[in-house]
PDB file of C-alpha atoms in Angstrom:
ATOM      1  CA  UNK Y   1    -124.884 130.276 -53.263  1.00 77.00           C
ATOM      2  CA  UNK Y   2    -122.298 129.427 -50.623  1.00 83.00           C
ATOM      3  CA  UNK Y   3    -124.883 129.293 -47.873  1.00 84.00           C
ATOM      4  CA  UNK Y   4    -127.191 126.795 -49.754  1.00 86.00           C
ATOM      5  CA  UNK Y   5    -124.248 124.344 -50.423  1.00 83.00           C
ATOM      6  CA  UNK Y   6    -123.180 124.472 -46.644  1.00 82.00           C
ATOM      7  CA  UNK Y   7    -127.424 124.132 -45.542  1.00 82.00           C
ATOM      8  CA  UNK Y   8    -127.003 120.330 -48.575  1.00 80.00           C
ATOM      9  CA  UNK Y   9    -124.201 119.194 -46.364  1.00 77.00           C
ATOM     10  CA  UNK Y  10    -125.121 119.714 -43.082  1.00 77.00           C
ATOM     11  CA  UNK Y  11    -128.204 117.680 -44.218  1.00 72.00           C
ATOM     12  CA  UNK Y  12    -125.871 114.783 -45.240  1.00 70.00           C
ATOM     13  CA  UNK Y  13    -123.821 115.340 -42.611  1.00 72.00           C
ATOM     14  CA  UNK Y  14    -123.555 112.330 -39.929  1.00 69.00           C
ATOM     15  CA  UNK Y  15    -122.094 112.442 -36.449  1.00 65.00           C
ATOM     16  CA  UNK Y  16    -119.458 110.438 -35.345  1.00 68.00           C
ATOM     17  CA  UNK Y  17    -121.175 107.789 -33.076  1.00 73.00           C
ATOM     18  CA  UNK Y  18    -117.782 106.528 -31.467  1.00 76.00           C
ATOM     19  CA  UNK Y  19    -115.823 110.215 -31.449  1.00 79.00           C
ATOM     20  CA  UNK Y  20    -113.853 108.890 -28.544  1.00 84.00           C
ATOM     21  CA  UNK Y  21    -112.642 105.869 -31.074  1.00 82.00           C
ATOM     22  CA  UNK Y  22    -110.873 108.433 -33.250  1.00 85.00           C
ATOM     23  CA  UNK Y  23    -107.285 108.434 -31.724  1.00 90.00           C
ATOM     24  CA  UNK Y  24    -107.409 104.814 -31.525  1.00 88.00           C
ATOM     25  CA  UNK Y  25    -108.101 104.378 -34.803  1.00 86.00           C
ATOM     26  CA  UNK Y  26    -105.259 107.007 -35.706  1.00 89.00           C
ATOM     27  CA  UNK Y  27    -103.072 105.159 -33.708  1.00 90.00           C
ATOM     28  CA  UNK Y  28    -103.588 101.420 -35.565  1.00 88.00           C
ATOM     29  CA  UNK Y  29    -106.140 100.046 -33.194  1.00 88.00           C
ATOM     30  CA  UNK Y  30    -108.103  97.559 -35.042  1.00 88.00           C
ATOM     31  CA  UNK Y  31    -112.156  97.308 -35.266  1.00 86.00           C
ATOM     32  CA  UNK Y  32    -114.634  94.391 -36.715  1.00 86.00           C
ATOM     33  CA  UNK Y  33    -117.990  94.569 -36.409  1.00 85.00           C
ATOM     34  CA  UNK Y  34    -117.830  97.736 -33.913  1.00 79.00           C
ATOM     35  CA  UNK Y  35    -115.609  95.929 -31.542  1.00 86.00           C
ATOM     36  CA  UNK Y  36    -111.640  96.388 -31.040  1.00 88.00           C
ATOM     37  CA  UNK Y  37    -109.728  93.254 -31.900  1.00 89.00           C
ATOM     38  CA  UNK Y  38    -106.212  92.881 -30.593  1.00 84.00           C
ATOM     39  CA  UNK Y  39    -103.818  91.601 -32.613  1.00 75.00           C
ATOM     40  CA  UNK Y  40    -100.729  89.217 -31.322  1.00 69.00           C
ATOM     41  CA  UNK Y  41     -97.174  91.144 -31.448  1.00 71.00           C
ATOM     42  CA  UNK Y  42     -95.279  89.850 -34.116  1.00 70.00           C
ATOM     43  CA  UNK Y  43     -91.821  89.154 -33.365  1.00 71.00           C
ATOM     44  CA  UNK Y  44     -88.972  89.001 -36.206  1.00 66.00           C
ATOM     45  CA  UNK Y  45     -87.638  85.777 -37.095  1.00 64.00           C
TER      46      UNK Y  45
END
């Protein structure tokens, strides 16, 4: 039972296409339309 539930997701299953995006991401980095936007520094008022 087990096996055929793990053989269903590995069907589903899709690679990450931009693995070396992932700590980016994790860190805040910001993305639109697959490309990194940088966003001005806010300073306090």
């Amino acid at each position: 039972m087990v096996f055929e539930l793990v053989e269903s997701a590995q069907a589903r299953w899709r690679a990450i296409t931009g693995a070396h995006l992932v700590p980016l991401v994790s860190a805040g980095a910001f993305f639109e339309n697959g490309h990194r936007i940088e966003r001005p520094k806010r300073t306090a008022t």
